[in-house]
mmCIF file of C-alpha atoms in Angstrom:
data_model
loop_
_atom_site.group_PDB
_atom_site.id
_atom_site.type_symbol
_atom_site.label_atom_id
_atom_site.label_comp_id
_atom_site.label_asym_id
_atom_site.label_seq_id
_atom_site.Cartn_x
_atom_site.Cartn_y
_atom_site.Cartn_z
ATOM 1 C CA MET A 81 -8.427 -109.820 -26.369
ATOM 2 C CA THR A 82 -7.321 -113.923 -25.939
ATOM 3 C CA LYS A 83 -5.444 -115.948 -28.357
ATOM 4 C CA GLN A 84 -8.772 -117.889 -28.630
ATOM 5 C CA GLU A 85 -10.646 -115.123 -29.441
ATOM 6 C CA LEU A 86 -8.256 -114.116 -32.123
ATOM 7 C CA GLU A 87 -8.886 -117.473 -33.841
ATOM 8 C CA TYR A 88 -12.262 -116.022 -35.066
ATOM 9 C CA PHE A 89 -10.303 -114.153 -37.636
ATOM 10 C CA ARG A 90 -8.792 -117.375 -39.139
ATOM 11 C CA ASN A 91 -9.596 -117.444 -42.813
ATOM 12 C CA LYS A 92 -12.409 -114.895 -42.308
ATOM 13 C CA LYS A 93 -11.977 -111.959 -45.321
ATOM 14 C CA ILE A 94 -11.442 -108.935 -43.920
ATOM 15 C CA LEU A 95 -11.079 -105.739 -45.808
ATOM 16 C CA VAL A 96 -8.508 -102.913 -44.327
ATOM 17 C CA THR A 97 -8.480 -99.321 -45.511
ATOM 18 C CA GLY A 98 -5.278 -97.358 -44.828
ATOM 19 C CA HIS A 99 -3.315 -100.731 -44.372
ATOM 20 C CA THR A 100 0.034 -99.334 -45.503
ATOM 21 C CA GLY A 101 -0.061 -96.541 -42.769
ATOM 22 C CA PHE A 102 1.383 -97.336 -39.343
ATOM 23 C CA LYS A 103 -1.697 -98.653 -37.668
ATOM 24 C CA GLY A 104 -2.327 -100.731 -40.650
ATOM 25 C CA SER A 105 0.749 -102.228 -41.104
ATOM 26 C CA TRP A 106 0.864 -103.376 -37.491
ATOM 27 C CA LEU A 107 -2.507 -104.696 -37.978
ATOM 28 C CA CYS A 108 -1.651 -106.584 -41.079
ATOM 29 C CA ARG A 109 1.179 -108.305 -39.045
ATOM 30 C CA ILE A 110 -1.423 -109.201 -36.118
ATOM 31 C CA LEU A 111 -4.037 -110.549 -38.891
ATOM 32 C CA GLY A 112 -1.094 -112.498 -40.556
ATOM 33 C CA LEU A 113 -0.588 -114.197 -37.363
ATOM 34 C CA ALA A 114 -4.294 -114.861 -37.072
ATOM 35 C CA GLY A 115 -4.475 -116.426 -40.241
ATOM 36 C CA ALA A 116 -7.300 -113.944 -41.738
ATOM 37 C CA ARG A 117 -7.408 -113.507 -45.490
ATOM 38 C CA VAL A 118 -6.914 -109.666 -45.559
ATOM 39 C CA VAL A 119 -7.576 -107.193 -48.716
ATOM 40 C CA GLY A 120 -5.835 -104.036 -48.133
ATOM 41 C CA TYR A 121 -7.009 -100.807 -49.596
ATOM 42 C CA SER A 122 -4.609 -97.650 -49.310
ATOM 43 C CA LEU A 123 -2.335 -95.130 -51.112
ATOM 44 C CA ALA A 124 1.074 -96.245 -51.765
ATOM 45 C CA PRO A 125 3.724 -96.670 -48.500
ATOM 46 C CA GLU A 126 5.989 -93.657 -48.388
ATOM 47 C CA ASP A 127 9.556 -94.357 -48.797
ATOM 48 C CA GLY A 128 11.244 -96.379 -45.900
ATOM 49 C CA ALA A 129 7.387 -96.646 -44.160
ATOM 50 C CA LEU A 130 6.890 -100.065 -41.900
ATOM 51 C CA TYR A 131 4.632 -101.482 -44.462
ATOM 52 C CA PRO A 132 7.055 -103.468 -46.450
ATOM 53 C CA MET A 133 8.751 -104.754 -43.110
ATOM 54 C CA ALA A 134 5.231 -105.731 -41.578
ATOM 55 C CA ALA A 135 3.562 -107.187 -44.516
ATOM 56 C CA GLY A 136 5.557 -107.821 -47.433
ATOM 57 C CA SER A 137 5.935 -111.483 -46.663
ATOM 58 C CA MET A 138 1.930 -111.706 -46.372
ATOM 59 C CA GLU A 139 1.605 -110.133 -49.926
ATOM 60 C CA THR A 140 4.293 -112.889 -51.289
ATOM 61 C CA SER A 141 2.566 -115.579 -49.785
ATOM 62 C CA GLY A 142 -1.005 -114.502 -51.192
ATOM 63 C CA GLN A 143 -2.595 -113.913 -47.719
ATOM 64 C CA LEU A 144 -3.005 -110.296 -48.271
ATOM 65 C CA ARG A 145 -4.123 -108.628 -51.563
ATOM 66 C CA SER A 146 -2.920 -105.235 -51.572
ATOM 67 C CA VAL A 147 -4.869 -102.542 -53.752
ATOM 68 C CA ILE A 148 -3.139 -99.100 -54.247
ATOM 69 C CA ALA A 149 -5.872 -96.614 -54.554
ATOM 70 C CA ASP A 150 -7.426 -93.609 -52.994
ATOM 71 C CA ILE A 151 -10.474 -93.786 -50.600
ATOM 72 C CA ARG A 152 -11.613 -90.835 -52.577
ATOM 73 C CA ASP A 153 -11.891 -93.045 -55.654
ATOM 74 C CA TYR A 154 -15.464 -94.719 -55.358
ATOM 75 C CA ASP A 155 -15.495 -96.600 -58.422
ATOM 76 C CA THR A 156 -12.392 -98.457 -57.538
ATOM 77 C CA LEU A 157 -13.306 -98.939 -53.900
ATOM 78 C CA LEU A 158 -16.750 -100.380 -55.031
ATOM 79 C CA ARG A 159 -15.055 -102.665 -57.728
ATOM 80 C CA VAL A 160 -12.649 -103.946 -55.189
ATOM 81 C CA MET A 161 -15.354 -104.740 -52.333
ATOM 82 C CA GLN A 162 -17.849 -106.423 -54.813
ATOM 83 C CA GLU A 163 -14.783 -108.678 -56.088
ATOM 84 C CA GLU A 164 -13.616 -109.602 -52.778
ATOM 85 C CA GLN A 165 -16.921 -109.732 -50.759
ATOM 86 C CA PRO A 166 -15.338 -109.273 -47.294
ATOM 87 C CA GLU A 167 -17.331 -110.225 -44.135
ATOM 88 C CA LEU A 168 -15.528 -107.778 -41.968
ATOM 89 C CA VAL A 169 -14.420 -104.339 -42.704
ATOM 90 C CA LEU A 170 -11.928 -101.867 -40.874
ATOM 91 C CA HIS A 171 -11.744 -98.260 -42.196
ATOM 92 C CA MET A 172 -8.740 -96.296 -41.084
ATOM 93 C CA ALA A 173 -7.856 -94.637 -44.428
ATOM 94 C CA ALA A 174 -7.364 -90.734 -43.513
ATOM 95 C CA GLN A 175 -5.384 -87.711 -43.597
ATOM 96 C CA PRO A 176 -4.279 -88.348 -40.114
ATOM 97 C CA ILE A 177 -2.225 -85.195 -38.997
ATOM 98 C CA VAL A 178 -3.241 -81.923 -37.494
ATOM 99 C CA ARG A 179 -0.842 -79.795 -38.826
ATOM 100 C CA THR A 180 -1.135 -81.220 -42.512
ATOM 101 C CA SER A 181 -4.899 -80.292 -42.165
ATOM 102 C CA TYR A 182 -4.114 -76.625 -41.678
ATOM 103 C CA GLU A 183 -1.789 -76.865 -44.781
ATOM 104 C CA GLN A 184 -4.287 -78.827 -47.037
ATOM 105 C CA PRO A 185 -7.711 -78.539 -45.495
ATOM 106 C CA ARG A 186 -9.617 -79.310 -48.773
ATOM 107 C CA TYR A 187 -7.873 -82.511 -49.020
ATOM 108 C CA THR A 188 -8.202 -83.636 -45.467
ATOM 109 C CA TYR A 189 -12.060 -83.148 -45.552
ATOM 110 C CA GLU A 190 -12.080 -84.770 -49.166
ATOM 111 C CA THR A 191 -10.360 -87.863 -47.817
ATOM 112 C CA ASN A 192 -11.698 -87.994 -44.303
ATOM 113 C CA VAL A 193 -15.339 -87.093 -45.040
ATOM 114 C CA MET A 194 -15.946 -88.142 -48.419
ATOM 115 C CA GLY A 195 -13.873 -91.294 -48.076
ATOM 116 C CA THR A 196 -15.876 -92.381 -45.280
ATOM 117 C CA VAL A 197 -19.014 -91.697 -47.441
ATOM 118 C CA ASN A 198 -17.486 -93.575 -50.080
ATOM 119 C CA LEU A 199 -16.623 -96.557 -47.652
ATOM 120 C CA CYS A 200 -20.039 -96.747 -46.262
ATOM 121 C CA GLU A 201 -21.498 -96.705 -49.571
ATOM 122 C CA ALA A 202 -19.404 -99.437 -50.892
ATOM 123 C CA VAL A 203 -20.460 -101.248 -47.804
ATOM 124 C CA ARG A 204 -24.071 -100.695 -48.446
ATOM 125 C CA MET A 205 -23.612 -102.028 -51.785
ATOM 126 C CA THR A 206 -21.790 -105.379 -50.972
ATOM 127 C CA PRO A 207 -24.034 -107.783 -49.219
ATOM 128 C CA SER A 208 -21.425 -110.237 -47.859
ATOM 129 C CA VAL A 209 -20.330 -107.578 -45.002
ATOM 130 C CA LYS A 210 -21.686 -108.148 -41.747
ATOM 131 C CA SER A 211 -19.468 -106.054 -39.283
ATOM 132 C CA LEU A 212 -17.938 -102.491 -39.844
ATOM 133 C CA LEU A 213 -15.491 -100.322 -37.727
ATOM 134 C CA ASN A 214 -14.782 -96.721 -38.531
ATOM 135 C CA VAL A 215 -11.755 -95.708 -36.890
ATOM 136 C CA THR A 216 -11.891 -91.842 -35.869
ATOM 137 C CA THR A 217 -10.053 -89.997 -33.014
ATOM 138 C CA ASP A 218 -10.031 -88.728 -29.549
ATOM 139 C CA LYS A 219 -10.147 -85.220 -31.111
ATOM 140 C CA VAL A 220 -13.523 -85.625 -32.356
ATOM 141 C CA TYR A 221 -15.218 -83.895 -29.274
ATOM 142 C CA LYS A 222 -15.872 -80.068 -28.798
ATOM 143 C CA ASN A 223 -12.979 -79.609 -26.632
ATOM 144 C CA GLU A 224 -13.515 -76.432 -24.164
ATOM 145 C CA GLU A 225 -10.466 -77.510 -22.186
ATOM 146 C CA ARG A 226 -12.347 -78.337 -19.458
ATOM 147 C CA GLY A 227 -9.627 -80.503 -18.086
ATOM 148 C CA GLU A 228 -12.050 -83.354 -17.838
ATOM 149 C CA ALA A 229 -12.211 -87.103 -19.451
ATOM 150 C CA PHE A 230 -14.409 -86.971 -22.588
ATOM 151 C CA ARG A 231 -17.481 -89.779 -22.546
ATOM 152 C CA GLU A 232 -18.942 -91.062 -25.846
ATOM 153 C CA ASP A 233 -22.087 -89.136 -25.473
ATOM 154 C CA GLU A 234 -20.698 -85.657 -25.394
ATOM 155 C CA PRO A 235 -20.893 -83.314 -28.105
ATOM 156 C CA LEU A 236 -18.934 -83.835 -31.501
ATOM 157 C CA ASP A 237 -17.143 -80.646 -33.008
ATOM 158 C CA GLY A 238 -13.425 -80.702 -33.585
ATOM 159 C CA TYR A 239 -11.615 -77.317 -33.853
ATOM 160 C CA ASP A 240 -9.065 -77.881 -36.519
ATOM 161 C CA PRO A 241 -9.615 -79.228 -40.003
ATOM 162 C CA TYR A 242 -8.331 -82.716 -39.117
ATOM 163 C CA SER A 243 -10.311 -83.252 -35.926
ATOM 164 C CA ASN A 244 -13.461 -81.705 -37.526
ATOM 165 C CA SER A 245 -13.325 -83.822 -40.428
ATOM 166 C CA LYS A 246 -13.388 -86.800 -38.086
ATOM 167 C CA SER A 247 -15.999 -85.306 -36.366
ATOM 168 C CA CYS A 248 -18.063 -85.392 -39.818
ATOM 169 C CA SER A 249 -16.849 -88.764 -40.331
ATOM 170 C CA GLU A 250 -18.705 -89.854 -37.040
ATOM 171 C CA LEU A 251 -22.138 -88.226 -38.444
ATOM 172 C CA VAL A 252 -21.637 -89.729 -41.408
ATOM 173 C CA THR A 253 -21.599 -93.047 -40.242
ATOM 174 C CA HIS A 254 -24.371 -92.533 -37.794
ATOM 175 C CA SER A 255 -26.411 -91.307 -40.585
ATOM 176 C CA TYR A 256 -25.672 -94.740 -42.703
ATOM 177 C CA VAL A 257 -26.536 -96.710 -39.901
ATOM 178 C CA ASN A 258 -29.846 -94.996 -39.256
ATOM 179 C CA SER A 259 -30.780 -94.803 -43.118
ATOM 180 C CA PHE A 260 -29.373 -97.940 -44.337
ATOM 181 C CA PHE A 261 -27.370 -100.344 -42.465
ATOM 182 C CA ARG A 262 -29.301 -101.033 -39.241
ATOM 183 C CA GLU A 263 -32.289 -102.596 -41.347
ATOM 184 C CA ALA A 264 -29.614 -104.443 -43.461
ATOM 185 C CA GLY A 265 -28.101 -106.175 -40.282
ATOM 186 C CA ILE A 266 -24.798 -104.964 -40.813
ATOM 187 C CA ALA A 267 -23.513 -104.057 -37.304
ATOM 188 C CA VAL A 268 -21.425 -100.627 -37.319
ATOM 189 C CA SER A 269 -19.280 -99.222 -34.454
ATOM 190 C CA THR A 270 -16.650 -96.291 -34.362
ATOM 191 C CA ALA A 271 -13.602 -96.133 -32.356
ATOM 192 C CA ARG A 272 -12.038 -93.097 -30.728
ATOM 193 C CA ALA A 273 -8.706 -93.936 -30.053
ATOM 194 C CA GLY A 274 -5.864 -91.819 -28.368
ATOM 195 C CA ASN A 275 -2.541 -90.864 -29.638
ATOM 196 C CA VAL A 276 -0.424 -94.065 -30.337
ATOM 197 C CA ILE A 277 3.332 -95.208 -30.465
ATOM 198 C CA GLY A 278 5.321 -98.106 -31.313
ATOM 199 C CA GLY A 279 8.057 -99.039 -33.483
ATOM 200 C CA GLY A 280 8.036 -97.945 -37.139
ATOM 201 C CA ASP A 281 6.163 -94.989 -37.114
ATOM 202 C CA PHE A 282 7.786 -92.466 -38.967
ATOM 203 C CA ALA A 283 5.307 -90.063 -39.705
ATOM 204 C CA ARG A 284 5.983 -86.325 -39.418
ATOM 205 C CA ASP A 285 5.069 -83.685 -36.745
ATOM 206 C CA ARG A 286 4.454 -86.724 -34.148
ATOM 207 C CA ILE A 287 6.525 -86.447 -31.164
ATOM 208 C CA ILE A 288 7.972 -90.326 -30.791
ATOM 209 C CA PRO A 289 8.386 -90.288 -34.655
ATOM 210 C CA ASP A 290 10.627 -86.871 -34.266
ATOM 211 C CA SER A 291 12.428 -88.395 -31.131
ATOM 212 C CA VAL A 292 13.327 -91.422 -33.480
ATOM 213 C CA ARG A 293 14.573 -89.623 -36.395
ATOM 214 C CA THR A 294 16.802 -87.656 -33.879
ATOM 215 C CA VAL A 295 18.631 -90.542 -32.206
ATOM 216 C CA LEU A 296 18.690 -92.319 -35.633
ATOM 217 C CA GLY A 297 20.565 -89.431 -37.281
ATOM 218 C CA ALA A 298 22.750 -89.381 -34.195
ATOM 219 C CA LEU A 299 23.891 -92.848 -34.113
ATOM 220 C CA PRO A 300 27.716 -93.710 -35.247
ATOM 221 C CA SER A 301 26.335 -95.589 -38.399
ATOM 222 C CA ALA A 302 24.260 -92.353 -39.332
ATOM 223 C CA GLU A 303 25.229 -90.006 -42.217
ATOM 224 C CA LYS A 304 25.856 -87.092 -40.332
ATOM 225 C CA THR A 305 24.528 -83.418 -40.963
ATOM 226 C CA ASP A 306 24.986 -80.314 -38.746
ATOM 227 C CA GLU A 307 21.263 -81.014 -37.350
ATOM 228 C CA LEU A 308 21.333 -84.496 -37.019
ATOM 229 C CA CYS A 309 24.324 -85.080 -35.289
ATOM 230 C CA LYS A 310 22.937 -83.347 -32.313
ATOM 231 C CA PRO A 311 20.852 -85.629 -30.102
ATOM 232 C CA VAL A 312 18.596 -83.095 -28.890
ATOM 233 C CA ILE A 313 14.747 -83.460 -29.393
ATOM 234 C CA ARG A 314 13.014 -80.387 -30.126
ATOM 235 C CA VAL A 315 9.568 -80.377 -28.468
ATOM 236 C CA ARG A 316 6.927 -77.849 -29.132
ATOM 237 C CA ASN A 317 3.905 -77.808 -26.743
ATOM 238 C CA PRO A 318 5.611 -79.868 -23.770
ATOM 239 C CA TYR A 319 2.846 -79.116 -21.292
ATOM 240 C CA SER A 320 0.149 -80.525 -23.459
ATOM 241 C CA ILE A 321 -1.637 -83.843 -22.081
ATOM 242 C CA ARG A 322 -2.250 -86.495 -24.220
ATOM 243 C CA PRO A 323 -3.611 -90.044 -23.804
ATOM 244 C CA PHE A 324 -0.639 -91.976 -25.223
ATOM 245 C CA GLN A 325 -0.964 -95.768 -25.693
ATOM 246 C CA HIS A 326 0.933 -98.540 -27.712
ATOM 247 C CA VAL A 327 -0.478 -98.956 -31.228
ATOM 248 C CA MET A 328 -1.475 -102.502 -30.466
ATOM 249 C CA GLU A 329 -3.752 -101.511 -27.307
ATOM 250 C CA PRO A 330 -6.431 -99.788 -29.902
ATOM 251 C CA LEU A 331 -5.563 -102.266 -32.815
ATOM 252 C CA PHE A 332 -6.583 -105.559 -30.375
ATOM 253 C CA MET A 333 -9.567 -103.398 -29.614
ATOM 254 C CA TYR A 334 -10.802 -102.648 -32.955
ATOM 255 C CA LEU A 335 -10.592 -106.587 -33.526
ATOM 256 C CA THR A 336 -12.607 -107.052 -30.546
ATOM 257 C CA ILE A 337 -15.388 -104.786 -31.355
ATOM 258 C CA LEU A 338 -15.585 -106.071 -35.040
ATOM 259 C CA ARG A 339 -15.719 -109.652 -33.707
ATOM 260 C CA ALA A 340 -18.384 -108.835 -30.709
ATOM 261 C CA GLN A 341 -20.713 -107.091 -32.863
ATOM 262 C CA ALA A 342 -20.470 -109.615 -35.671
ATOM 263 C CA LEU A 343 -21.602 -111.961 -33.243
ATOM 264 C CA ASP A 344 -24.015 -109.770 -31.448
ATOM 265 C CA PRO A 345 -25.123 -106.606 -33.171
ATOM 266 C CA SER A 346 -26.609 -105.011 -30.103
ATOM 267 C CA LEU A 347 -22.976 -104.405 -29.040
ATOM 268 C CA ALA A 348 -22.196 -102.094 -31.885
ATOM 269 C CA GLY A 349 -22.039 -98.276 -30.868
ATOM 270 C CA ALA A 350 -19.305 -95.692 -30.339
ATOM 271 C CA TYR A 351 -16.278 -96.266 -28.111
ATOM 272 C CA ASN A 352 -13.300 -94.373 -26.442
ATOM 273 C CA ILE A 353 -10.201 -96.513 -26.367
ATOM 274 C CA GLY A 354 -7.338 -94.914 -24.168
ATOM 275 C CA PRO A 355 -4.803 -95.756 -21.575
ATOM 276 C CA GLU A 356 -5.271 -95.526 -17.803
ATOM 277 C CA ASP A 357 -5.435 -92.140 -16.298
ATOM 278 C CA ALA A 358 -1.727 -92.337 -14.894
ATOM 279 C CA ASP A 359 -0.545 -92.882 -18.325
ATOM 280 C CA CYS A 360 -2.199 -89.686 -19.694
ATOM 281 C CA VAL A 361 1.037 -87.587 -19.396
ATOM 282 C CA THR A 362 2.694 -84.432 -20.717
ATOM 283 C CA THR A 363 4.442 -84.362 -24.089
ATOM 284 C CA GLY A 364 7.301 -83.417 -22.088
ATOM 285 C CA ASP A 365 7.092 -86.168 -19.744
ATOM 286 C CA LEU A 366 6.704 -88.860 -22.715
ATOM 287 C CA VAL A 367 9.983 -87.559 -24.130
ATOM 288 C CA THR A 368 11.771 -87.622 -20.939
ATOM 289 C CA ARG A 369 10.626 -91.314 -20.472
ATOM 290 C CA PHE A 370 11.480 -92.028 -24.089
ATOM 291 C CA CYS A 371 15.247 -90.483 -23.917
ATOM 292 C CA SER A 372 15.387 -92.538 -20.403
ATOM 293 C CA ALA A 373 14.320 -95.639 -22.184
ATOM 294 C CA TRP A 374 16.766 -95.136 -25.212
ATOM 295 C CA ASN A 375 19.888 -94.059 -23.025
ATOM 296 C CA LYS A 376 19.211 -97.325 -20.950
ATOM 297 C CA ALA A 377 19.414 -99.229 -24.129
ATOM 298 C CA ARG A 378 21.989 -97.575 -25.802
ATOM 299 C CA GLU A 379 25.407 -99.066 -26.933
ATOM 300 C CA GLU A 380 28.417 -97.726 -25.261
ATOM 301 C CA ASP A 381 29.302 -95.443 -28.485
ATOM 302 C CA ASP A 382 25.673 -94.189 -28.938
ATOM 303 C CA PRO A 383 25.392 -90.525 -27.657
ATOM 304 C CA GLU A 384 23.325 -89.506 -24.879
ATOM 305 C CA LEU A 385 19.705 -88.401 -25.655
ATOM 306 C CA THR A 386 17.997 -85.144 -24.224
ATOM 307 C CA TRP A 387 15.446 -82.903 -25.413
ATOM 308 C CA GLU A 388 14.537 -78.973 -25.259
ATOM 309 C CA ASN A 389 11.502 -76.914 -24.853
ATOM 310 C CA VAL A 390 11.236 -74.967 -28.371
ATOM 311 C CA GLY A 391 7.922 -73.178 -27.131
ATOM 312 C CA ASN A 392 4.201 -73.025 -28.022
ATOM 313 C CA ILE A 393 5.062 -72.962 -31.901
ATOM 314 C CA GLY A 394 2.423 -73.702 -35.001
ATOM 315 C CA PRO A 395 -0.990 -73.498 -35.332
ATOM 316 C CA HIS A 396 -3.620 -74.313 -32.504
ATOM 317 C CA GLU A 397 -3.780 -77.786 -31.071
ATOM 318 C CA ALA A 398 -5.828 -78.530 -28.079
ATOM 319 C CA THR A 399 -3.898 -78.523 -24.679
ATOM 320 C CA PHE A 400 -5.630 -81.263 -22.698
ATOM 321 C CA LEU A 401 -6.999 -84.622 -24.137
ATOM 322 C CA LYS A 402 -8.137 -87.448 -22.158
ATOM 323 C CA LEU A 403 -10.789 -90.346 -22.946
ATOM 324 C CA ASP A 404 -13.195 -91.841 -20.207
ATOM 325 C CA CYS A 405 -13.054 -95.325 -21.423
ATOM 326 C CA SER A 406 -15.503 -96.769 -18.949
ATOM 327 C CA LEU A 407 -18.183 -97.946 -21.578
ATOM 328 C CA ALA A 408 -15.662 -100.159 -23.238
ATOM 329 C CA ARG A 409 -14.836 -101.858 -19.769
ATOM 330 C CA ARG A 410 -18.491 -102.117 -19.196
ATOM 331 C CA THR A 411 -19.216 -103.567 -22.419
ATOM 332 C CA PHE A 412 -16.274 -105.682 -23.212
ATOM 333 C CA GLY A 413 -14.399 -106.625 -20.015
ATOM 334 C CA TRP A 414 -11.545 -104.549 -21.387
ATOM 335 C CA LYS A 415 -8.602 -102.673 -20.018
ATOM 336 C CA PRO A 416 -5.221 -101.477 -21.088
ATOM 337 C CA VAL A 417 -2.476 -104.218 -21.197
ATOM 338 C CA TRP A 418 0.818 -102.069 -21.400
ATOM 339 C CA ASN A 419 1.489 -99.011 -19.318
ATOM 340 C CA ILE A 420 2.995 -96.018 -21.010
ATOM 341 C CA ASP A 421 6.807 -96.882 -19.725
ATOM 342 C CA ARG A 422 6.489 -100.521 -21.171
ATOM 343 C CA ALA A 423 4.924 -99.012 -24.532
ATOM 344 C CA LEU A 424 8.165 -96.846 -24.972
ATOM 345 C CA ALA A 425 10.432 -99.827 -23.837
ATOM 346 C CA GLU A 426 9.151 -102.000 -26.750
ATOM 347 C CA THR A 427 9.435 -98.697 -28.988
ATOM 348 C CA VAL A 428 12.836 -98.659 -28.303
ATOM 349 C CA ALA A 429 13.304 -102.326 -28.818
ATOM 350 C CA TRP A 430 12.090 -102.185 -32.341
ATOM 351 C CA THR A 431 13.965 -99.030 -33.333
ATOM 352 C CA ARG A 432 17.237 -100.637 -32.024
ATOM 353 C CA ALA A 433 16.337 -103.975 -34.330
ATOM 354 C CA TYR A 434 15.626 -101.465 -37.211
ATOM 355 C CA ALA A 435 18.771 -99.553 -36.402
ATOM 356 C CA THR A 436 21.094 -102.310 -36.187
ATOM 357 C CA GLY A 437 19.740 -104.068 -39.355
ATOM 358 C CA GLY A 438 18.100 -106.696 -37.300
ATOM 359 C CA ASP A 439 14.635 -108.661 -38.343
ATOM 360 C CA THR A 440 12.059 -106.294 -37.793
ATOM 361 C CA GLU A 441 9.238 -108.722 -38.663
ATOM 362 C CA LYS A 442 10.586 -110.873 -36.180
ATOM 363 C CA GLU A 443 10.612 -108.185 -33.660
ATOM 364 C CA MET A 444 6.940 -107.156 -34.361
ATOM 365 C CA ASN A 445 5.997 -111.049 -33.950
ATOM 366 C CA ARG A 446 7.803 -111.183 -30.654
ATOM 367 C CA GLU A 447 5.973 -107.931 -29.345
ATOM 368 C CA ILE A 448 2.266 -109.269 -30.462
ATOM 369 C CA GLU A 449 2.772 -112.711 -28.872
ATOM 370 C CA ALA A 450 4.050 -110.755 -25.607
ATOM 371 C CA PHE A 451 1.318 -108.228 -25.721
ATOM 372 C CA LEU A 452 -1.247 -111.479 -25.973
ATOM 373 C CA ALA A 453 0.532 -113.258 -23.213
ATOM 374 C CA ASP A 454 0.003 -110.408 -20.941
ATOM 375 C CA ALA A 455 -3.283 -109.848 -21.750
ATOM 376 C CA GLU A 456 -4.473 -113.223 -20.882
ATOM 377 C CA GLN A 457 -2.346 -112.893 -17.614
ATOM 378 C CA GLN A 458 -4.550 -110.118 -16.920
ATOM 379 C CA LEU A 459 -7.685 -112.003 -16.966
#
């Protein structure tokens, strides 16, 4: 997406569910720079989360209305939709962690499936909406570990409760398109993105956040415990292949789809969003590169970072995930902007700003501007 295309969102009202999460926080920052009018609907951010650093100033200025509520609460969601009358809707509210879905399957299905039903129903009852994007995951596909990249026309059947609930979310969306949205002239797409990384992700059971916690706990300024003073990242399943990408890659693609289908509804569909094949790396390779990026940027007194393999522990997770993104390339002329090493370098830059008490909002703005500049250079 170019800066000129981003201008489309200036003064547009956009409702974003899940705005207090990691992706949502970065999206709010992008939309703030674009001059959009944002309505966020989400659970409260966790203590220490990115959201206050990313979007606190937007709330203060009135550019963002933050509604703290549950996506399972249809009545509140509908009331907000009808009060605000957004033109654009981006649905990201979810229970997004595979391991949590094994611990809390019912909550996962309630949030990811009935949350989508509630969102679609609220959109159906709100005539202002012209464009809707439902964000799902690369894990929606029936994965028989064939070692091949998934295409959008392949069967949906996620294995674990998280992945399966997101497959169901896709089916709910398709049903609403067929039953209601197409006739109403509402353009609707789903986006299946790969694993995201970037500054400010503190979620549990994700490899880069786990790595960040390890390194922050080992800094000279940290309050030491026996566990945190050892700067060794514990990696499970280091041979699993994932489509890692910087968080801004899918976020700008979400905005590209929202804009494009609003202008031309025939572009609505289901789209994979992932990195180049060379950047679909094993988890072990990713952590090796993160350690290298951190050690290159570390201060003299900072400990050197390493990692260890703790084996294949925990519940089932797919070994191989890769996306065929040729449809998005053909339709939108899209291609990834930053490779995996640049994505990790920017993650380290944000983390160092955070760890040293720097201006994290300013750092996010710098990264967004750099990403847009690099995207335009590719044209």
